[in-house]
Amino acid sequence: MSTDVLAPLAARYAHWLGLPAARTADTEDETPETVRAMQLVLRFEKQAPPGRTALLEAAAAASVAVCLDQRAEPGGPWHDEVATWIAGRIRKVSRRARGAHWAAVDAVDGVTVRVDGADVRALVPGLVAELPHEVKRLQISGSELPPDEPAEPTPDLPVLWLNPTIEMTAGKAAAQVGHGTMIMAALLDKAAREQWGTVGYRCAVRTPSIDQWRALDPAADPADAWHRRGIIAVRDAGFTEVAPGTITVLAQHTP
């Protein structure tokens, strides 16, 4: 049995390699008491709101950092929770926090990433029904941020391309780029993953033109898209904001 906590995600993607994205686990047997999710806490200070791109880049890095943290390895204190979550549906919930509420979540197990002044804390996934008070009280709605105009991404970082044909709040997009970095990390070999870890799993988040998006689309040959171009897709289940099956993000890793 593999000791890689992301192995089930890699196997799931490979099994459906003829599709443009990984299928998620069946949820027919789920009940409200058994739903699991990773909570992404986005820092929204009233007087100094974060930049949208920086916030999404922080969310993308924090999501995968929790999964690849030493504490999530077999025998570590986070392993059982992370492994159980990855074996099921990869749900993420974005919540806003500021001031004392932001400080309070520092006591909850997770990883905080800061990018250009934007902070996101990805918490160790667990049962939604058993969220600690510090997290449960945080609002989910209201994560809108105006678009910005980031510079061209540097060639040494993976890029998460947001679908330019749909609209997503910053909270929704944060969850989607987190899915992208997790799938990408699951498919990378050990050396590439470790190299990425040396820069804290940093990545760029950009919105391409529609023509660029179509050129990147891996649907025609997903295997070739990954092995030759380093591109994988994130397909949304459609619970919020977008229709089921929508490709929200294309993650591109350049060796």
XYZ file of N, CA and C in Angstrom:
765
model
N 0.839 -1.194 0.000
C 0.000 0.000 0.000
C 0.878 1.249 0.000
N 0.510 2.222 -0.799
C 1.302 3.450 -0.882
C 1.191 4.249 0.407
N 2.313 4.871 0.785
C 2.294 5.742 1.959
C 2.041 7.191 1.555
N 1.820 7.431 0.273
C 1.560 8.772 -0.229
C 0.101 9.130 0.026
N -0.119 10.158 0.823
C -1.483 10.504 1.185
C -2.301 10.932 -0.028
N -1.642 11.407 -1.083
C -2.345 11.839 -2.292
C -2.543 10.714 -3.311
N -2.078 9.517 -3.008
C -2.163 8.406 -3.962
C -3.591 8.124 -4.427
N -4.602 8.149 -3.567
C -5.967 7.891 -4.055
C -6.427 8.919 -5.074
N -5.991 10.158 -4.916
C -6.363 11.196 -5.874
C -5.679 10.960 -7.214
N -4.411 10.560 -7.186
C -3.693 10.259 -8.425
C -4.340 9.082 -9.145
N -4.698 8.046 -8.399
C -5.318 6.866 -9.001
C -6.673 7.203 -9.603
N -7.415 8.062 -8.930
C -8.736 8.446 -9.426
C -8.614 9.210 -10.735
N -7.635 10.098 -10.813
C -7.449 10.854 -12.043
C -7.003 9.928 -13.167
N -6.051 9.039 -12.888
C -5.524 8.152 -13.909
C -6.595 7.199 -14.426
N -7.490 6.772 -13.552
C -8.519 5.811 -13.934
C -9.458 6.387 -14.980
N -9.710 7.672 -14.888
C -10.602 8.328 -15.842
C -9.806 9.251 -16.777
N -8.659 8.796 -17.187
C -7.784 9.660 -17.962
C -8.369 10.025 -19.322
N -9.402 9.312 -19.728
C -10.073 9.671 -20.970
C -10.982 10.859 -20.838
N -11.185 11.337 -19.617
C -12.017 12.520 -19.383
C -11.126 13.721 -19.105
N -11.672 14.947 -19.228
C -10.836 16.131 -19.032
C -10.547 16.466 -17.586
N -11.097 15.716 -16.649
C -10.809 15.987 -15.241
C -11.112 14.761 -14.414
N -10.600 14.752 -13.185
C -10.847 13.634 -12.294
C -12.295 13.627 -11.817
N -12.892 12.468 -11.778
C -14.196 12.349 -11.152
C -14.023 12.342 -9.648
N -15.044 12.781 -8.952
C -14.996 12.752 -7.505
C -15.707 11.513 -7.002
N -15.567 11.252 -5.715
C -16.149 10.052 -5.135
C -17.666 10.106 -5.130
N -18.265 8.922 -5.134
C -19.717 8.827 -5.062
C -20.177 9.312 -3.693
N -21.280 10.056 -3.657
C -21.757 10.608 -2.386
C -23.156 10.129 -2.040
N -23.613 9.058 -2.680
C -24.967 8.591 -2.441
C -25.192 8.198 -0.991
N -24.157 7.697 -0.336
C -24.314 7.239 1.042
C -23.995 8.311 2.068
N -23.695 9.522 1.622
C -23.359 10.588 2.560
C -24.598 11.062 3.324
N -24.365 11.446 4.548
C -25.374 12.120 5.359
C -24.735 13.404 5.865
N -25.534 14.351 6.365
C -24.934 15.594 6.895
C -23.874 15.332 7.954
N -24.007 14.220 8.672
C -23.052 13.929 9.744
C -21.728 13.369 9.226
N -21.690 12.941 7.957
C -20.471 12.309 7.443
C -19.738 13.158 6.399
N -20.267 14.337 6.066
C -19.619 15.192 5.076
C -18.325 15.771 5.649
N -17.256 15.669 4.881
C -15.958 16.202 5.285
C -15.529 17.304 4.329
N -14.766 18.259 4.832
C -14.291 19.353 3.990
C -13.044 19.975 4.602
N -12.247 20.583 3.734
C -11.153 21.444 4.175
C -11.701 22.858 4.221
N -11.476 23.542 5.324
C -11.892 24.931 5.462
C -10.722 25.844 5.070
N -10.982 26.757 4.137
C -10.004 27.766 3.752
C -10.419 29.087 4.375
N -9.613 29.593 5.280
C -9.931 30.853 5.950
C -9.177 31.972 5.249
N -9.940 32.870 4.631
C -9.382 33.976 3.855
C -9.380 35.231 4.716
N -8.253 35.861 4.835
C -8.178 37.064 5.678
C -8.672 38.282 4.904
N -9.778 38.859 5.384
C -10.393 40.034 4.773
C -10.417 41.160 5.800
N -9.340 41.893 5.957
C -9.352 43.018 6.879
C -10.117 44.181 6.237
N -10.979 44.807 7.019
C -11.877 45.831 6.488
C -11.131 47.002 5.872
N -10.076 47.446 6.533
C -9.345 48.615 6.063
C -8.284 48.282 5.019
N -7.961 47.008 4.875
C -6.912 46.624 3.925
C -7.260 45.279 3.297
N -8.278 45.248 2.439
C -8.655 43.981 1.797
C -7.523 43.469 0.912
N -7.424 42.166 0.771
C -6.331 41.598 -0.022
C -6.560 41.786 -1.517
N -5.491 41.668 -2.279
C -5.617 41.612 -3.726
C -6.166 40.254 -4.127
N -6.993 40.229 -5.162
C -7.650 38.973 -5.546
C -6.639 37.914 -5.987
N -5.722 38.274 -6.866
C -4.768 37.287 -7.354
C -3.887 36.761 -6.235
N -3.382 37.648 -5.396
C -2.524 37.225 -4.292
C -3.272 36.285 -3.347
N -4.538 36.580 -3.077
C -5.335 35.729 -2.195
C -5.506 34.334 -2.789
N -5.779 34.264 -4.084
C -5.958 32.966 -4.731
C -4.647 32.181 -4.762
N -3.542 32.871 -4.973
C -2.254 32.177 -4.974
C -1.932 31.633 -3.583
N -2.282 32.383 -2.553
C -2.070 31.901 -1.188
C -2.951 30.691 -0.898
N -4.209 30.722 -1.351
C -5.133 29.602 -1.130
C -4.647 28.345 -1.845
N -4.157 28.510 -3.063
C -3.675 27.367 -3.832
C -2.499 26.696 -3.134
N -1.549 27.497 -2.642
C -0.374 26.948 -1.972
C -0.735 26.332 -0.626
N -1.608 26.988 0.136
C -1.961 26.487 1.465
C -2.692 25.157 1.383
N -3.557 25.007 0.379
C -4.342 23.767 0.247
C -3.442 22.548 0.101
N -2.478 22.640 -0.795
C -1.611 21.483 -1.021
C -0.581 21.354 0.092
N -0.218 22.458 0.731
C 0.773 22.402 1.812
C 0.263 21.572 2.983
N -1.028 21.647 3.276
C -1.588 20.818 4.349
C -1.417 19.339 4.010
N -1.719 18.979 2.765
C -1.661 17.573 2.353
C -0.245 17.021 2.369
N 0.740 17.856 2.075
C 2.124 17.404 1.978
C 2.959 17.747 3.212
N 2.298 18.246 4.231
C 2.972 18.542 5.491
C 3.427 17.224 6.148
N 4.542 17.258 6.822
C 5.034 16.055 7.512
C 4.006 15.497 8.479
N 3.184 16.369 9.059
C 2.178 15.909 10.021
C 1.054 15.127 9.359
N 0.969 15.199 8.007
C -0.032 14.423 7.287
C 0.506 13.082 6.800
N 1.767 12.801 7.033
C 2.347 11.531 6.643
C 1.903 10.425 7.592
N 1.989 9.160 7.166
C 1.592 8.056 8.050
C 2.270 8.153 9.408
N 1.471 8.024 10.441
C 1.978 8.157 11.801
C 1.915 9.564 12.341
N 1.680 10.539 11.467
C 1.581 11.928 11.894
C 0.201 12.245 12.456
N 0.079 13.314 13.227
C -1.190 13.630 13.883
C -2.311 14.034 12.926
N -1.965 14.443 11.698
C -2.998 14.845 10.745
C -3.357 13.744 9.755
N -2.606 12.665 9.750
C -2.721 11.701 8.649
C -4.126 11.131 8.479
N -4.729 10.671 9.540
C -6.019 10.002 9.412
C -7.077 10.930 8.836
N -7.106 12.176 9.307
C -8.105 13.124 8.816
C -7.860 13.459 7.341
N -6.611 13.719 6.988
C -6.301 14.080 5.605
C -6.563 12.902 4.678
N -6.121 11.710 5.058
C -6.275 10.526 4.207
C -7.753 10.173 4.016
N -8.542 10.261 5.065
C -9.969 9.950 4.957
C -10.664 10.929 4.017
N -10.303 12.190 4.128
C -10.899 13.216 3.256
C -10.520 12.997 1.793
N -9.261 12.724 1.521
C -8.812 12.546 0.153
C -9.421 11.293 -0.475
N -9.700 10.293 0.334
C -10.307 9.070 -0.187
C -11.760 9.283 -0.603
N -12.379 10.366 -0.151
C -13.762 10.664 -0.503
C -13.848 11.838 -1.457
N -14.876 12.652 -1.289
C -15.026 13.828 -2.138
C -14.141 14.959 -1.614
N -13.443 15.627 -2.528
C -12.506 16.682 -2.132
C -13.279 18.003 -2.012
N -13.954 18.186 -0.913
C -14.703 19.427 -0.694
C -13.831 20.457 0.015
N -14.017 21.711 -0.368
C -13.398 22.833 0.337
C -14.456 23.901 0.566
N -14.370 24.577 1.694
C -15.283 25.668 2.020
C -14.449 26.892 2.368
N -14.694 28.002 1.681
C -13.966 29.243 1.959
C -14.755 30.101 2.934
N -14.067 30.616 3.940
C -14.691 31.470 4.953
C -13.851 32.729 5.140
N -14.528 33.827 5.501
C -13.845 35.106 5.711
C -13.565 35.331 7.184
N -12.432 35.971 7.461
C -12.111 36.308 8.850
C -11.294 37.590 8.883
N -11.422 38.322 9.967
C -10.590 39.500 10.186
C -10.421 39.722 11.680
N -9.438 40.545 12.019
C -9.226 40.925 13.406
C -9.049 39.735 14.336
N -9.789 39.769 15.452
C -9.677 38.719 16.459
C -10.108 37.356 15.925
N -11.059 37.351 15.001
C -11.504 36.076 14.436
C -10.399 35.427 13.611
N -9.636 36.255 12.893
C -8.497 35.720 12.148
C -7.455 35.180 13.116
N -7.157 35.909 14.160
C -6.159 35.463 15.136
C -6.578 34.162 15.796
N -7.884 33.983 16.010
C -8.369 32.796 16.710
C -8.149 31.514 15.917
N -8.230 31.586 14.581
C -8.084 30.351 13.808
C -6.649 29.861 13.774
N -5.716 30.666 14.248
C -4.321 30.232 14.311
C -4.158 29.062 15.268
N -5.121 28.910 16.184
C -5.062 27.811 17.141
C -5.613 26.511 16.567
N -6.233 26.578 15.403
C -6.794 25.397 14.755
C -5.752 24.820 13.808
N -5.573 23.508 13.819
C -4.531 22.872 13.012
C -4.652 23.237 11.537
N -3.539 23.647 10.945
C -3.540 24.008 9.537
C -2.248 24.692 9.148
N -2.234 25.246 7.946
C -1.055 25.927 7.397
C -1.483 27.284 6.861
N -0.764 28.337 7.243
C -1.030 29.677 6.750
C 0.009 30.050 5.696
N -0.462 30.600 4.598
C 0.432 31.066 3.536
C 0.128 32.535 3.271
N 1.164 33.330 3.139
C 1.030 34.748 2.799
C 1.674 34.993 1.440
N 0.949 35.662 0.573
C 1.462 36.043 -0.743
C 1.156 37.519 -0.958
N 2.179 38.322 -1.082
C 2.011 39.755 -1.356
C 0.988 40.404 -0.437
N 1.086 40.084 0.846
C 0.209 40.690 1.840
C -1.138 40.027 2.011
N -1.447 39.010 1.222
C -2.710 38.289 1.342
C -2.481 36.999 2.128
N -3.332 36.745 3.127
C -3.175 35.589 4.001
C -4.332 34.609 3.846
N -3.991 33.331 3.778
C -4.978 32.257 3.776
C -4.477 31.158 4.703
N -5.372 30.667 5.566
C -5.037 29.523 6.403
C -5.902 28.343 5.972
N -5.265 27.290 5.467
C -5.965 26.055 5.117
C -5.935 25.146 6.333
N -7.109 24.722 6.767
C -7.206 23.910 7.975
C -7.228 22.423 7.629
N -6.761 21.627 8.571
C -6.807 20.175 8.389
C -8.265 19.770 8.185
N -8.574 19.036 7.114
C -9.969 18.697 6.842
C -10.574 17.813 7.923
N -11.885 17.898 8.033
C -12.585 17.097 9.037
C -14.073 17.151 8.796
N -14.825 16.589 9.726
C -16.276 16.567 9.620
C -16.845 17.974 9.736
N -17.663 18.349 8.780
C -18.285 19.676 8.806
C -19.171 19.821 10.036
N -19.798 18.742 10.449
C -20.698 18.783 11.609
C -19.958 19.000 12.920
N -18.631 18.856 12.895
C -17.861 18.979 14.132
C -16.855 20.134 14.078
N -17.167 21.177 13.305
C -16.263 22.316 13.213
C -16.101 22.995 14.563
N -14.881 23.409 14.893
C -14.695 24.156 16.139
C -15.386 25.511 16.049
N -15.711 26.061 17.192
C -16.440 27.333 17.245
C -15.693 28.434 16.504
N -14.368 28.455 16.608
C -13.577 29.506 15.965
C -13.788 29.535 14.451
N -14.127 28.386 13.889
C -14.330 28.276 12.446
C -15.802 28.403 12.078
N -16.655 27.762 12.831
C -18.088 27.742 12.527
C -18.679 29.141 12.475
N -18.173 30.056 13.271
C -18.742 31.400 13.333
C -18.335 32.281 12.155
N -17.392 31.830 11.343
C -16.906 32.643 10.227
C -17.881 32.591 9.055
N -18.068 33.722 8.405
C -19.004 33.809 7.289
C -18.439 33.158 6.033
N -19.345 32.546 5.270
C -18.975 31.929 3.999
C -19.209 32.895 2.843
N -20.291 33.636 2.893
C -20.629 34.549 1.795
C -19.834 35.844 1.894
N -19.892 36.637 0.810
C -19.279 37.958 0.826
C -17.811 37.991 0.496
N -17.342 37.019 -0.284
C -15.908 36.975 -0.600
C -15.594 37.583 -1.964
N -16.411 38.559 -2.380
C -16.147 39.205 -3.667
C -14.958 40.173 -3.555
N -14.137 40.169 -4.567
C -13.026 41.105 -4.672
C -12.940 41.575 -6.120
N -12.561 42.823 -6.348
C -12.461 43.300 -7.730
C -11.318 42.622 -8.455
N -11.428 42.453 -9.765
C -10.326 41.869 -10.533
C -9.111 42.781 -10.508
N -7.954 42.194 -10.648
C -6.730 42.983 -10.729
C -5.980 42.588 -11.996
N -4.837 43.181 -12.194
C -4.074 42.937 -13.418
C -2.647 42.527 -13.053
N -2.455 41.256 -12.715
C -1.116 40.802 -12.341
C -0.185 40.762 -13.544
N 1.093 40.762 -13.256
C 2.102 40.675 -14.325
C 2.119 39.277 -14.917
N 2.849 39.116 -15.989
C 2.993 37.794 -16.594
C 3.600 36.829 -15.579
N 3.124 35.588 -15.520
C 3.681 34.640 -14.552
C 5.121 34.289 -14.882
N 5.921 34.078 -13.850
C 7.308 33.677 -14.074
C 7.349 32.222 -14.533
N 8.272 31.873 -15.409
C 8.268 30.527 -16.003
C 8.612 29.409 -15.035
N 9.131 29.735 -13.849
C 9.540 28.684 -12.926
C 8.433 28.236 -11.991
N 7.251 28.828 -12.078
C 6.147 28.463 -11.194
C 5.011 27.821 -11.978
N 4.312 26.832 -11.375
C 3.101 26.317 -12.002
C 2.077 27.446 -12.136
N 1.200 27.317 -13.133
C 0.162 28.325 -13.351
C -1.216 27.680 -13.249
N -2.109 28.328 -12.545
C -3.501 27.914 -12.458
C -4.316 28.895 -13.293
N -4.869 28.401 -14.390
C -5.609 29.236 -15.322
C -7.098 29.174 -14.994
N -7.689 30.328 -14.675
C -9.110 30.395 -14.345
C -9.942 30.467 -15.622
N -11.032 29.736 -15.654
C -11.918 29.736 -16.824
C -12.444 31.153 -17.077
N -12.121 31.749 -18.233
C -12.539 33.137 -18.488
C -14.003 33.270 -18.909
N -14.684 32.143 -19.087
C -16.070 32.200 -19.559
C -17.084 32.121 -18.427
N -16.619 31.997 -17.190
C -17.530 31.916 -16.045
C -17.130 32.946 -14.992
N -18.053 33.250 -14.108
C -17.774 34.149 -12.992
C -17.742 33.352 -11.692
N -16.750 33.615 -10.871
C -16.643 32.986 -9.564
C -16.256 34.042 -8.533
N -16.835 33.964 -7.348
C -16.369 34.812 -6.261
C -14.948 34.390 -5.898
N -14.268 35.223 -5.138
C -12.922 34.872 -4.701
C -12.939 33.602 -3.858
N -13.986 33.434 -3.044
C -14.077 32.237 -2.217
C -14.215 30.976 -3.044
N -15.072 31.016 -4.058
C -15.239 29.858 -4.944
C -13.950 29.576 -5.702
N -13.332 30.619 -6.247
C -12.096 30.439 -7.001
C -10.974 29.909 -6.107
N -10.951 30.319 -4.836
C -9.932 29.834 -3.906
C -10.024 28.323 -3.741
N -11.244 27.824 -3.613
C -11.431 26.381 -3.494
C -10.996 25.663 -4.763
N -11.315 26.250 -5.915
C -10.998 25.593 -7.181
C -9.498 25.533 -7.451
N -8.779 26.607 -7.170
C -7.322 26.555 -7.386
C -6.675 25.604 -6.387
N -7.273 25.463 -5.203
C -6.787 24.472 -4.245
C -6.961 23.056 -4.759
N -8.090 22.801 -5.427
C -8.262 21.492 -6.064
C -7.164 21.277 -7.110
N -6.881 22.324 -7.877
C -5.894 22.207 -8.945
C -4.512 21.849 -8.442
N -4.057 22.499 -7.381
C -2.721 22.202 -6.870
C -2.658 20.802 -6.272
N -3.759 20.349 -5.680
C -3.762 18.993 -5.119
C -3.656 17.937 -6.207
N -4.445 18.079 -7.277
C -4.377 17.091 -8.361
C -2.996 17.115 -9.004
N -2.481 18.311 -9.216
C -1.161 18.434 -9.827
C -0.097 17.765 -8.961
N -0.122 18.020 -7.666
C 0.855 17.410 -6.760
C 0.717 15.891 -6.747
N -0.506 15.391 -6.837
C -0.734 13.947 -6.829
C -0.098 13.266 -8.032
N -0.035 13.970 -9.168
C 0.493 13.386 -10.396
C 1.988 13.599 -10.592
N 2.573 14.524 -9.845
C 4.006 14.783 -9.978
C 4.832 13.654 -9.365
N 6.021 13.430 -9.902
C 6.895 12.447 -9.271
C 7.521 13.069 -8.018
N 8.197 12.244 -7.246
C 8.719 12.677 -5.951
C 9.681 13.847 -6.081
N 10.569 13.774 -7.073
C 11.567 14.830 -7.231
C 10.914 16.163 -7.568
N 9.950 16.150 -8.484
C 9.277 17.386 -8.875
C 8.476 17.957 -7.717
N 7.863 17.081 -6.963
C 7.072 17.537 -5.810
C 7.973 18.161 -4.752
N 9.108 17.525 -4.497
C 10.033 18.069 -3.500
C 10.609 19.398 -3.955
N 10.909 19.528 -5.240
C 11.416 20.794 -5.761
C 10.386 21.898 -5.581
N 9.135 21.590 -5.855
C 8.059 22.559 -5.664
C 7.959 22.960 -4.195
N 8.154 21.994 -3.327
C 8.082 22.273 -1.899
C 9.132 23.250 -1.423
N 10.278 23.332 -2.118
C 11.336 24.254 -1.695
C 10.915 25.708 -1.836
N 9.879 25.973 -2.650
C 9.379 27.350 -2.783
C 8.002 27.484 -2.132
N 7.701 26.551 -1.213
C 6.454 26.651 -0.471
C 5.215 26.394 -1.309
N 5.363 25.615 -2.384
C 4.251 25.288 -3.293
C 3.632 26.534 -3.923
N 4.466 27.552 -4.092
C 3.982 28.771 -4.738
C 3.573 28.491 -6.172
N 2.637 29.265 -6.652
C 2.166 29.134 -8.025
C 1.594 30.479 -8.447
N 1.313 30.598 -9.723
C 0.674 31.799 -10.249
C -0.769 31.479 -10.589
N -1.646 32.446 -10.386
C -3.051 32.320 -10.795
C -3.322 33.422 -11.813
N -3.792 33.048 -12.977
C -4.057 34.009 -14.038
C -5.351 33.645 -14.770
N -5.935 34.639 -15.432
C -7.111 34.415 -16.276
C -6.694 34.619 -17.722
N -6.729 33.570 -18.538
C -6.300 33.694 -19.935
C -7.412 34.306 -20.792
N -7.070 34.678 -21.998
C -8.098 35.061 -22.963
C -8.880 33.800 -23.344
N -10.029 33.980 -23.948
C -10.814 32.820 -24.367
C -10.036 31.981 -25.372
N -9.321 32.623 -26.269
C -8.521 31.873 -27.245
C -7.410 31.076 -26.553
N -6.766 31.680 -25.554
C -5.736 30.962 -24.809
C -6.334 29.765 -24.069
N -7.499 29.985 -23.487
C -8.180 28.916 -22.752
C -8.467 27.729 -23.677
N -8.957 28.010 -24.848
C -9.266 26.938 -25.799
C -8.009 26.201 -26.231
N -6.911 26.944 -26.382
C -5.651 26.308 -26.772
C -5.110 25.410 -25.662
N -5.368 25.771 -24.416
C -4.894 24.992 -23.280
C -5.754 23.760 -23.013
N -7.006 23.790 -23.432
C -7.992 22.763 -23.118
C -7.450 21.350 -23.383
N -7.435 20.478 -22.358
C -6.876 19.130 -22.536
C -7.906 18.085 -22.958
N -9.138 18.493 -23.263
C -10.215 17.539 -23.487
C -9.931 16.564 -24.621
N -9.283 17.001 -25.688
C -9.062 16.138 -26.853
C -8.175 14.946 -26.517
N -7.175 15.145 -25.667
C -6.256 14.066 -25.300
C -5.661 14.372 -23.919
N -6.406 14.042 -22.841
C -5.929 14.374 -21.489
C -4.572 13.777 -21.154
N -4.292 12.553 -21.617
C -3.003 11.932 -21.308
C -1.857 12.721 -21.930
N -2.022 13.090 -23.188
C -0.990 13.873 -23.865
C -0.862 15.251 -23.233
N -2.006 15.836 -22.851
C -1.978 17.172 -22.240
C -1.138 17.167 -20.967
N -1.242 16.095 -20.172
C -0.453 16.036 -18.947
C 1.001 15.687 -19.237
N 1.239 14.636 -19.999
C 2.600 14.152 -20.183
C 3.449 15.074 -21.061
N 2.827 15.744 -22.006
C 3.606 16.600 -22.907
C 3.541 18.069 -22.526
N 2.370 18.513 -22.005
C 2.204 19.940 -21.703
C 2.031 20.232 -20.220
N 1.928 19.209 -19.384
C 1.802 19.406 -17.935
C 0.491 20.020 -17.520
N -0.605 19.751 -18.255
C -1.890 20.389 -17.983
C -2.902 19.369 -17.480
N -3.562 19.713 -16.383
C -4.690 18.918 -15.879
C -5.860 19.872 -15.620
N -7.069 19.312 -15.549
C -8.260 20.139 -15.412
C -8.996 19.837 -14.124
N -9.691 20.836 -13.621
C -10.546 20.695 -12.441
C -11.992 20.827 -12.889
N -12.775 19.809 -12.659
C -14.199 19.833 -13.003
C -15.004 19.972 -11.716
N -15.901 20.924 -11.688
C -16.667 21.209 -10.473
C -17.913 20.341 -10.376
N -18.263 19.981 -9.160
C -19.461 19.168 -8.932
C -20.745 19.972 -9.098
N -20.628 21.300 -9.065
C -21.794 22.129 -9.333
C -22.689 22.412 -8.136
N -22.154 22.292 -6.920
C -22.975 22.596 -5.745
C -23.208 24.092 -5.584
N -22.244 24.923 -5.996
C -22.381 26.370 -5.842
C -21.825 27.096 -7.062
N -22.498 28.136 -7.458
C -22.051 29.153 -8.422
C -21.955 28.710 -9.883
N -21.527 27.479 -10.156
C -21.369 27.050 -11.549
C -22.141 25.753 -11.779
N -22.394 25.458 -13.046
C -23.135 24.249 -13.407
C -22.278 23.003 -13.187
N -22.910 21.864 -12.845
C -22.149 20.619 -12.679
C -21.336 20.283 -13.932
N -20.110 19.843 -13.722
C -19.248 19.468 -14.834
C -18.445 20.600 -15.425
N -18.638 21.814 -14.932
C -17.887 22.960 -15.458
C -16.396 22.817 -15.161
N -15.577 23.046 -16.176
C -14.136 23.107 -15.952
C -13.823 24.497 -15.429
N -13.392 24.561 -14.192
C -13.153 25.851 -13.545
C -11.712 26.317 -13.654
N -10.786 25.370 -13.654
C -9.358 25.685 -13.595
C -8.588 24.690 -14.441
N -7.584 25.180 -15.140
C -6.573 24.325 -15.761
C -5.258 24.586 -15.037
N -4.686 23.548 -14.468
C -3.414 23.677 -13.762
C -2.294 23.211 -14.676
N -1.251 24.027 -14.796
C -0.164 23.717 -15.717
C 1.170 23.720 -14.983
N 1.823 22.585 -15.010
C 3.151 22.450 -14.413
C 4.172 22.349 -15.524
N 5.152 23.222 -15.497
C 6.201 23.212 -16.506
C 7.483 22.663 -15.889
N 7.957 21.524 -16.382
C 9.175 20.922 -15.799
C 10.364 21.882 -15.877
